[in-house]
Amino acid sequence: MTATLALERTALRRGACPSIATPMQTGDGLLVRLRPVATALTAQDLHALTDLAREHGNGLIEITARGNVQLRGLSADTVPRLAAGLAAAGIVPQTGVAIEVPPLAGIDPSEIADATLVAEALRRAIVDAGLRLAPKLAIVVDGGGQLNLADMVADIRLDAVVQPEGFAWRLSVGGDRTTATAVALLSREAVIDGTMTVVKALAAIGPAARGRDLDPEALDAGQVPLALPAASSRHPLGLHDIGGETVLGLAPAYGQMHADHLAALLDGLSACGAVEFRLAPHRTLLVRGLSEATLAAARAHADREGFWSSADAPGRAISICAGAAGCASGTFDTHAAADAMVAHAGALLDGSVDVHISGCAKGCAHPAVAAVTLCGTVTGIGLVAHGRAGDMPAATVSPDTLESAIQRIGTLLRARRAENETAKSLLDRTAPATLASAYQGLT
Ligand code: SF4
């Protein structure tokens, strides 16, 4: 089988993650998702990515909710050339099981432990064991710190917890820091062997097994821990002080950028002293090397190139896909719809709920449930309350009346909202039928 044919076949596989080996077919061609092995990237690395995105794709680059990079608009012919280009640029994509660590791991003085060391040892142990695991299996190793991963859902979690004699790792399965089921408390010496007990138990169930399929009580990985102290995680957007150093979190508007804008931003930031870039959750890029004197100029560059630089950017609560502008399956302009949300329905966008705008029922940008989803369908743009893009819409409007429909939703929510009430509370006490009526202009 030729490389091109093999790629065409793997592109059609559903359920696999769209890596270079298994790109995903979307409406604008093949999509490749990658995460460089190196956590600290240079401007030169990112410039190489922009060149490759233009040369082999359609130039659209996305940063995902988990901090991966996606290149869009590739073809079966250009994916192998992308792989060669990455190798030539010295950018090595991670392979195998996705193991997430906090984006400031190893450089944040407030972290309990450096998660990168454990993650690397775990990755090696999994490779050495030769296990077949679910393609979408996610492991989080959270050493704590300002940008901890407390809110990231994973099949297997390791959370560093302070102990009288130092720290230990709390092993849990199927959830975020609060919702995952505790399995064991592991010492530094036992953390890899203990975690591998769970990894092997998953592999024994089958190659599609996820954390939720495990019976935690049947696992014997070590001493079962007591309750975990609460931890709050900050949004990576905006400014962070790590031991006196300022780190600036930037996010391309709605997670998407064209390579030309990223390249221009890199030039501007480099002139401001930026020396290092880190991919981060919530579609963010962290920038190191800026000073008090250059921060304002750096933010101006970000603004000019369509990046957010402030933690209260209202659009950050919205997940959108490429939509009609970048994907043949998209039935409307998702970017314009998101701008209309920001302009007219700010009451929804305080960050307490997720809002999803999807060009079609596939729901690429936010596969999980969102409080409000606008989704392109054959009959118009559907509104789904507390559901996924593929769910049955409560109401549908035509694309040319979408902005008015969003305006009516905004007017309804503004009128109902109590002082200081969060969007979550407001939506919890607003019946989906009430939202649907406003969306369709029936009230
Ligand atoms: S959800 Fe968006 S990006 Fe995915 S296939 Fe549909 S229109 Fe394309």
CSV table of N, CA and C and ligand atoms in Angstrom, one decimal, residues 72 321-323 327 329-330 358-360 362-364, ligand 1:
chain,number,residue,atom,x,y,z
A,72,ARG,N,-4.5,22.7,9.6
A,72,ARG,CA,-5.7,22.3,8.8
A,72,ARG,C,-5.4,22.4,7.3
A,321,CYS,N,-15.5,26.2,15.8
A,321,CYS,CA,-14.7,25.4,14.8
A,321,CYS,C,-14.5,26.4,13.6
A,322,ALA,N,-13.8,25.8,12.6
A,322,ALA,CA,-13.5,26.7,11.5
A,322,ALA,C,-14.7,27.2,10.7
A,323,GLY,N,-15.8,26.5,10.8
A,323,GLY,CA,-17.0,26.9,10.2
A,323,GLY,C,-16.9,27.1,8.6
A,327,CYS,N,-14.0,25.3,6.4
A,327,CYS,CA,-14.4,23.9,6.3
A,327,CYS,C,-15.6,23.7,5.4
A,329,SER,N,-17.7,21.5,5.4
A,329,SER,CA,-18.9,21.0,6.1
A,329,SER,C,-19.6,22.1,6.8
A,330,GLY,N,-19.0,23.2,7.0
A,330,GLY,CA,-19.6,24.3,7.8
A,330,GLY,C,-20.7,25.0,7.0
A,358,SER,N,-20.8,25.7,16.4
A,358,SER,CA,-20.3,24.6,15.5
A,358,SER,C,-20.8,24.7,14.1
A,359,GLY,N,-19.9,24.6,13.1
A,359,GLY,CA,-20.4,24.7,11.7
A,359,GLY,C,-21.3,23.5,11.3
A,360,CYS,N,-21.2,22.4,12.0
A,360,CYS,CA,-22.0,21.2,11.6
A,360,CYS,C,-22.1,20.3,12.9
A,362,LYS,N,-20.9,17.7,13.7
A,362,LYS,CA,-19.7,16.9,14.1
A,362,LYS,C,-19.2,17.5,15.4
A,363,GLY,N,-19.3,18.8,15.6
A,363,GLY,CA,-18.9,19.4,16.9
A,363,GLY,C,-17.4,19.3,17.2
A,364,CYS,N,-16.5,19.5,16.2
A,364,CYS,CA,-15.1,19.3,16.4
A,364,CYS,C,-14.5,20.1,17.5
B,1,SF4,S1,-17.7,20.8,13.3
B,1,SF4,FE1,-16.8,22.5,12.1
B,1,SF4,S2,-14.7,21.9,11.6
B,1,SF4,FE2,-15.8,20.1,12.2
B,1,SF4,S3,-16.5,19.2,10.3
B,1,SF4,FE3,-18.2,20.5,11.1
B,1,SF4,S4,-17.9,22.5,10.2
B,1,SF4,FE4,-16.0,21.3,9.9
